[in-house]
Amino acid sequence: LSMCSKLCYAIGGAPNQVAGSAASFFLQIYLLDIAHITPFHASLVLFIGKASGAVTDPVAGFFISKSRWTRIGRLMPWVLACTPFTIVSYFFMWYPPPFLWGRVAWYLTFHCLFQALTTLFQVPYSALTMFLSTDQKDRDSATAYRMTMEVLGTLIGAALQGQIVASAHVSPHCHVNPSVNTTDSWHDSHSTPDPSDPLSHQVIYMIAAGVIAGVYLLGIVVLFLGVKERDDPYALNSDRAIPFCKGLALTMKHGPYVKLTASFLLISTAVQLEQGNFVLFCTHAAGLRNHFQYLVVTILVSAVVSVPFWQKFLQRFGKKCAACGISWMIPFAVMLVTIPNLILAYFVAFISGLSIAASLLLPWSMLPDVVDNFRLQNPHGKGHETIFYSSYVFFTKMSAGIGLGISAAGLEFTGYKPGICRQSDDVILTLKILIGAVPAILILLGLFILLFYPITEESRKETKLALEELR
């Protein structure tokens, strides 16, 4: 597999991360400050959108598994067909409707459509890894290229959207008077955006949406022109595709897949908690209000540059050994919680980027090995790849929803109030627990389950030889 093919494959997946990153960082503040819908309705839009994306995963896997081979492949037509609709739904997600009474329904509809269409893109795109090459090293290398570009896309999405829409928001200025209990002084310390020209703010967000839509189009053109999908190299002409329900039941009974999924479900939830609460922690619990944006960039840059390092590491020492890098963030996050310090915060951000890169690369690098192992045990069936990938994407999205739910419930229960300069001591303690203790426990549990993951470097080689003989 040529470097050009691997690079084109990686570039094809970056636009999904660019758009997803922009939405993750800015959609909530857009709904509240620009669209002027209530926080309750904004939370409904965000949560139901995530849920719609998760529900679409098994549905996408079902229909894609029944697809027939075409001149451009079996998976590529799905990627091409959903891209125009994804671009349109993304643009209208940032477009203010000309009416007021149905704004919540408007944003909910297009956010759900965007999440569902990105799933229809992500499932066949990620499963395409199995049809780029039959060589395990080529697939691992293509996965490393893909993860590097996806993390880079996350960084580009956050930075690009932030630069374009920065003028639409006024930075909050907190005037803390020690003699006043600012926790209860909502009107004294509440920050509001500059309402001087709300129409221009809406136009700025539409410009940003148009730019990212252009990135989407460029990425899909590069993917289509630079990547050739190959048919299943191990399937006999007489083999029939495994029915989706039967294939789903078989995958849920496949030991290596169950252990891999359970492990990274816990680890993904920990990473989501860490990412989702890092800005809140820096703002309200660590006294780093003016530095959180730079800390986020530090995390993402660290993740981008460390993906090639982890690829080399797992090639030399094995994939299970590389999983130890995920635990690096635990002691430093605990130190930041107990000793809030600016220099330490940047160091924690850098180490967290290394751990996040490992947590992103490893499951997508290990999943093809699980699929190969399943193929060896079920040699006369085909079409199971999309079942594995759609199920895994479903579980990772559910983990994101679980992390979001845990954070919101904890902060709501302890009395978090948006817009005030100083939160209560209970909220600060909750943020420390969400940043330190809970992710540490989840990561340790996930790594413990991964100890029982049966596929080793030796068994990978044996599987490769057996599949070559089958071929």
XYZ file of C-alpha atoms in Angstrom:
471
model
C 0.000 0.000 0.000
C 1.636 3.224 -1.157
C 2.189 6.228 1.077
C -0.026 8.257 -1.267
C -2.951 5.849 -0.800
C -2.563 5.882 2.977
C -2.384 9.676 3.016
C -5.462 10.031 0.786
C -7.344 7.600 3.023
C -6.378 9.617 6.097
C -7.343 12.960 4.516
C -10.773 11.561 3.644
C -11.651 11.122 7.318
C -10.332 14.483 8.538
C -13.380 16.632 7.511
C -15.659 14.601 9.790
C -13.389 15.466 12.713
C -13.099 19.129 11.652
C -16.887 19.521 11.647
C -17.341 17.432 14.802
C -14.723 19.443 16.687
C -16.271 22.770 15.664
C -19.691 21.551 16.804
C -18.359 20.142 20.087
C -16.619 23.370 21.085
C -19.020 26.005 19.714
C -22.531 24.619 19.125
C -23.621 25.042 22.735
C -22.461 28.657 22.974
C -24.000 29.342 19.545
C -27.393 28.010 20.650
C -27.317 30.040 23.862
C -25.755 33.344 22.784
C -26.548 33.630 19.065
C -29.726 31.568 18.576
C -31.030 32.644 22.014
C -32.693 29.392 23.034
C -32.911 28.345 26.685
C -30.215 26.178 28.333
C -32.740 23.368 28.810
C -33.629 23.340 25.103
C -29.932 23.591 24.170
C -29.165 20.517 26.286
C -32.027 18.663 24.564
C -30.640 19.544 21.129
C -27.150 18.337 22.072
C -28.187 15.152 23.873
C -30.850 13.976 21.407
C -28.437 14.676 18.546
C -25.819 12.413 20.153
C -28.435 9.739 20.775
C -29.611 9.842 17.147
C -26.031 9.286 15.987
C -25.658 6.277 18.280
C -28.968 4.727 17.165
C -27.958 5.142 13.513
C -24.847 2.958 13.952
C -26.505 -0.494 14.008
C -28.995 0.662 11.342
C -26.106 1.740 9.096
C -24.328 -1.544 9.743
C -27.471 -3.483 8.796
C -27.958 -1.795 5.413
C -24.272 -1.585 4.531
C -23.799 -5.306 5.264
C -26.470 -6.022 2.625
C -24.808 -3.851 -0.025
C -23.570 -5.403 -3.230
C -20.231 -4.857 -4.919
C -20.134 -2.028 -7.499
C -17.457 -0.736 -9.843
C -16.192 1.629 -7.124
C -16.565 -0.880 -4.285
C -19.147 -1.817 -1.670
C -18.393 0.825 0.960
C -17.289 3.780 -1.159
C -20.791 4.444 -2.628
C -22.124 4.998 0.906
C -19.335 7.462 1.684
C -19.957 9.395 -1.532
C -23.758 9.350 -1.311
C -24.077 10.732 2.216
C -21.466 13.507 1.865
C -23.650 16.114 0.034
C -26.459 15.666 2.561
C -23.955 15.897 5.437
C -22.663 19.218 4.085
C -26.195 20.623 3.738
C -27.288 19.500 7.207
C -24.095 20.921 8.757
C -24.609 24.320 7.120
C -28.271 24.570 8.180
C -27.315 23.550 11.709
C -25.695 27.018 11.950
C -28.334 28.832 9.880
C -30.864 30.907 11.867
C -34.422 30.138 10.681
C -36.579 33.086 9.584
C -39.164 32.254 12.272
C -39.002 32.298 16.069
C -41.608 29.802 17.250
C -39.890 26.709 15.831
C -36.211 27.462 16.387
C -35.674 24.558 18.790
C -37.256 22.096 16.341
C -35.111 23.540 13.515
C -31.799 23.097 15.337
C -32.828 19.726 16.756
C -33.767 18.438 13.292
C -30.551 19.451 11.575
C -28.318 18.420 14.486
C -29.921 14.955 14.481
C -29.548 14.755 10.692
C -25.902 15.787 10.905
C -25.125 13.203 13.603
C -26.942 10.443 11.693
C -25.247 11.299 8.377
C -21.785 11.445 9.941
C -22.476 7.925 11.227
C -23.402 6.798 7.708
C -20.034 8.231 6.653
C -17.963 6.958 9.585
C -19.071 3.304 9.579
C -18.155 2.482 5.943
C -15.102 4.769 6.081
C -13.644 3.046 9.153
C -14.525 -0.432 7.809
C -12.687 0.501 4.600
C -9.452 -0.208 6.511
C -10.071 -3.939 5.999
C -10.324 -3.487 2.221
C -7.234 -1.375 1.597
C -4.759 -4.222 1.942
C -4.484 -7.798 3.189
C -1.207 -7.026 4.983
C -1.513 -6.345 8.724
C 1.381 -3.869 8.735
C -0.212 -1.899 5.897
C -3.521 -1.714 7.751
C -1.800 -0.668 10.987
C 0.126 2.002 9.105
C -3.030 3.266 7.374
C -4.752 3.433 10.764
C -1.856 5.501 12.157
C -2.088 7.891 9.184
C -5.839 8.132 9.719
C -5.578 8.814 13.468
C -2.926 11.490 12.878
C -5.124 13.291 10.356
C -8.266 12.908 12.490
C -6.577 14.410 15.566
C -5.157 17.128 13.313
C -8.680 17.666 11.960
C -9.944 18.092 15.523
C -7.286 20.737 16.101
C -8.061 22.494 12.801
C -11.806 22.469 13.490
C -11.432 24.046 16.930
C -8.864 26.606 15.754
C -10.559 27.499 12.442
C -14.015 27.924 13.939
C -12.566 29.819 16.898
C -10.682 32.301 14.736
C -13.687 33.026 12.506
C -16.334 33.402 15.210
C -14.205 35.017 17.934
C -15.622 38.464 17.218
C -19.166 37.189 17.820
C -18.502 36.766 21.525
C -17.247 39.046 24.231
C -14.840 37.509 26.690
C -16.330 37.317 30.180
C -14.946 39.778 32.729
C -15.506 38.793 36.297
C -15.369 41.459 38.989
C -15.027 39.558 42.215
C -15.654 41.520 45.390
C -14.406 39.578 48.411
C -17.128 41.087 50.565
C -19.864 39.824 48.277
C -20.909 36.219 47.917
C -20.580 36.049 44.123
C -22.057 32.581 44.107
C -25.422 34.140 44.815
C -24.866 37.377 42.899
C -26.175 36.321 39.522
C -26.784 39.799 38.117
C -23.495 41.271 39.326
C -21.255 38.719 37.654
C -23.322 37.332 34.808
C -21.659 37.703 31.403
C -23.665 38.499 28.295
C -22.533 38.744 24.664
C -22.414 42.113 22.969
C -25.856 42.536 21.362
C -24.764 45.434 19.132
C -25.200 43.563 15.865
C -26.648 40.055 16.286
C -27.265 39.727 12.556
C -23.547 40.072 11.798
C -22.823 37.417 14.435
C -25.156 35.016 12.641
C -23.450 35.778 9.328
C -20.046 35.061 10.888
C -21.201 31.614 11.992
C -22.630 30.937 8.524
C -19.286 31.893 6.960
C -17.511 29.463 9.295
C -20.004 26.727 8.361
C -19.399 27.406 4.666
C -15.623 27.155 5.094
C -15.881 23.814 6.901
C -18.360 22.555 4.292
C -15.677 23.320 1.688
C -13.181 21.270 3.720
C -15.683 18.377 3.652
C -15.929 18.524 -0.120
C -12.155 18.647 -0.586
C -11.604 15.672 1.710
C -14.110 13.436 -0.056
C -12.633 14.253 -3.490
C -9.148 13.295 -2.255
C -10.511 10.049 -0.763
C -12.340 9.038 -3.943
C -9.441 9.804 -6.288
C -6.658 8.400 -4.113
C -8.114 5.210 -2.576
C -9.128 1.992 -4.297
C -11.386 -0.380 -2.387
C -10.581 -4.068 -2.819
C -13.068 -6.907 -2.626
C -12.918 -9.397 0.259
C -9.688 -11.292 -0.509
C -10.576 -14.339 1.601
C -14.164 -14.892 0.497
C -14.994 -17.732 -1.880
C -17.342 -17.039 -4.766
C -19.855 -19.384 -3.158
C -19.729 -17.640 0.226
C -22.802 -15.717 1.289
C -22.968 -12.599 3.426
C -23.729 -13.240 7.093
C -27.248 -11.983 7.979
C -26.980 -8.890 10.154
C -28.819 -10.242 13.199
C -26.910 -13.524 13.113
C -23.630 -11.656 12.575
C -24.414 -9.315 15.484
C -25.101 -12.286 17.759
C -21.822 -13.920 16.686
C -19.804 -10.757 17.260
C -21.289 -10.284 20.735
C -20.147 -13.830 21.573
C -16.664 -13.374 20.120
C -14.355 -13.232 23.145
C -11.620 -10.914 21.805
C -14.213 -8.397 20.551
C -16.137 -8.372 23.843
C -12.961 -7.797 25.883
C -11.662 -5.098 23.522
C -15.003 -3.278 23.453
C -15.539 -3.466 27.229
C -12.027 -2.183 27.888
C -12.178 0.794 25.570
C -15.775 1.585 26.530
C -14.457 2.386 30.019
C -11.352 4.143 28.700
C -13.372 6.222 26.215
C -15.751 7.280 28.980
C -12.752 8.380 31.071
C -11.320 10.398 28.181
C -14.718 12.005 27.509
C -14.992 13.018 31.169
C -11.469 14.434 31.091
C -12.058 16.393 27.885
C -15.582 17.548 28.701
C -14.708 18.940 32.124
C -11.182 20.241 31.544
C -12.258 23.758 30.553
C -14.740 23.966 33.434
C -12.079 22.750 35.853
C -9.519 25.283 34.630
C -12.089 28.086 34.833
C -13.720 27.390 38.186
C -11.445 25.106 40.203
C -7.856 25.830 39.152
C -7.871 29.603 38.638
C -6.729 29.258 35.001
C -9.627 31.125 33.369
C -7.359 33.049 30.958
C -5.345 30.004 29.844
C -7.853 27.231 29.098
C -7.924 27.867 25.322
C -4.141 27.506 25.133
C -4.263 24.388 27.291
C -6.804 22.809 24.913
C -4.525 23.571 21.952
C -1.597 22.049 23.889
C -3.569 18.830 24.391
C -4.497 18.572 20.703
C -1.023 19.432 19.385
C 0.519 16.882 21.749
C -1.949 14.247 20.503
C -1.168 15.027 16.837
C 2.609 14.797 17.141
C 2.544 11.666 19.347
C 0.478 9.388 17.051
C 3.559 8.437 14.936
C 5.452 7.720 18.168
C 2.757 5.325 19.357
C 2.685 3.644 15.945
C 6.411 2.920 16.188
C 6.020 1.854 19.811
C 3.291 -0.717 19.142
C 5.209 -2.095 16.170
C 8.237 -2.715 18.360
C 6.737 -3.673 21.719
C 3.229 -4.821 20.806
C -0.243 -3.314 21.046
C -1.113 -4.518 24.540
C 2.132 -3.066 25.865
C 1.371 0.293 24.214
C -1.869 0.462 26.211
C 0.173 1.393 29.276
C 0.555 4.886 27.772
C -3.146 5.530 28.410
C -2.478 5.448 32.159
C 0.109 8.244 32.002
C -2.513 10.951 32.518
C -3.644 9.533 35.885
C -0.845 10.687 38.247
C -0.476 14.076 36.562
C -4.232 14.763 36.613
C -4.287 13.908 40.329
C -1.358 16.288 40.876
C -3.192 19.085 39.044
C -6.283 18.528 41.173
C -4.321 18.663 44.420
C -1.765 21.341 43.409
C -3.300 23.775 40.848
C -0.380 25.446 39.073
C 0.017 27.065 35.640
C 3.262 25.303 34.660
C 1.941 21.991 35.953
C -1.289 22.554 33.986
C 0.609 22.830 30.701
C 2.628 19.728 31.567
C -0.580 17.829 32.380
C -2.073 19.026 29.075
C 0.954 17.694 27.177
C 0.862 14.297 28.943
C -2.921 14.100 28.476
C -2.411 14.595 24.731
C -0.014 11.629 24.680
C -2.528 9.442 26.517
C -5.450 10.561 24.366
C -3.475 9.745 21.199
C -2.826 6.225 22.526
C -6.503 5.766 23.455
C -7.554 6.844 19.938
C -5.006 4.812 17.968
C -5.036 1.495 19.819
C -8.683 0.351 19.460
C -8.773 1.135 15.735
C -5.440 -0.652 15.324
C -6.584 -3.705 17.315
C -10.052 -4.010 15.745
C -8.753 -5.363 12.375
C -6.937 -8.116 14.317
C -10.245 -9.065 15.949
C -11.943 -9.154 12.536
C -9.169 -11.396 11.160
C -9.526 -13.710 14.173
C -13.290 -13.906 13.580
C -12.742 -14.618 9.885
C -10.474 -17.548 10.771
C -13.152 -19.041 13.028
C -15.933 -18.393 10.467
C -14.247 -19.035 7.097
C -17.401 -19.396 4.996
C -19.106 -16.095 5.745
C -18.455 -12.569 4.555
C -19.756 -9.044 5.099
C -19.140 -9.100 8.856
C -16.652 -6.206 8.850
C -19.305 -3.463 8.942
C -21.057 -5.260 11.813
C -17.897 -5.082 13.911
C -17.211 -1.452 13.056
C -20.795 -0.199 13.420
C -21.156 -1.933 16.794
C -17.896 -0.442 18.042
C -18.834 3.065 16.887
C -22.189 2.619 18.641
C -20.499 1.721 21.925
C -18.019 4.615 21.712
C -20.847 7.087 21.092
C -22.763 5.627 23.989
C -19.684 6.149 26.150
C -19.661 9.817 25.112
C -23.314 10.095 26.124
C -22.613 8.366 29.443
C -19.740 10.752 30.165
C -21.928 13.735 29.305
C -24.721 12.434 31.518
C -22.443 11.802 34.497
C -20.942 15.291 34.258
C -24.277 17.068 33.844
C -25.953 15.112 36.650
C -23.081 15.746 39.043
C -22.913 19.468 38.335
C -26.692 19.864 38.399
C -26.928 18.028 41.722
C -24.235 20.190 43.353
C -25.808 23.458 42.165
C -23.758 24.626 39.175
C -24.912 28.035 37.881
C -23.771 29.210 34.420
C -22.478 32.736 34.065
C -21.204 33.409 37.577
C -17.572 34.015 38.463
C -17.235 31.699 41.438
C -19.035 28.413 41.871
C -19.839 26.814 45.223
C -17.346 24.580 47.022
C -19.499 21.541 46.199
C -19.255 22.280 42.464
C -15.473 22.734 42.701
C -15.145 19.420 44.550
C -17.313 17.722 41.887
C -15.095 19.068 39.099
C -12.006 17.761 40.886
C -13.583 14.329 41.201
C -14.648 14.332 37.527
C -11.120 15.285 36.439
C -9.126 13.137 38.858
C -10.764 10.225 40.641
C -13.448 9.014 38.205
C -11.240 8.886 35.033
C -8.466 7.177 37.025
C -10.797 4.412 38.212
C -12.316 3.900 34.732
C -8.904 3.753 33.026
C -7.545 1.250 35.558
C -10.638 -0.962 35.145
C -10.338 -0.767 31.351
C -6.654 -1.704 31.408
C -7.422 -4.584 33.797
C -9.954 -6.012 31.323
C -7.430 -5.538 28.510
C -5.022 -7.878 30.362
C -7.364 -10.732 29.364
C -7.440 -9.708 25.679
C -6.232 -12.941 24.021
C -4.717 -11.683 20.744
C -0.940 -11.340 21.090
C 1.750 -10.512 18.552
C 2.464 -14.241 18.137
C -1.192 -15.112 17.548
C -1.466 -12.242 15.044
C 1.333 -13.810 12.987
C -0.305 -17.235 13.179
C -3.635 -15.760 12.058
C -1.945 -13.989 9.167
C -0.329 -17.223 7.950
C -3.600 -19.126 8.281
C -5.508 -16.487 6.324
C -2.862 -16.465 3.608
C -3.299 -20.227 3.320
C -7.083 -19.759 3.140
C -6.629 -17.136 0.463
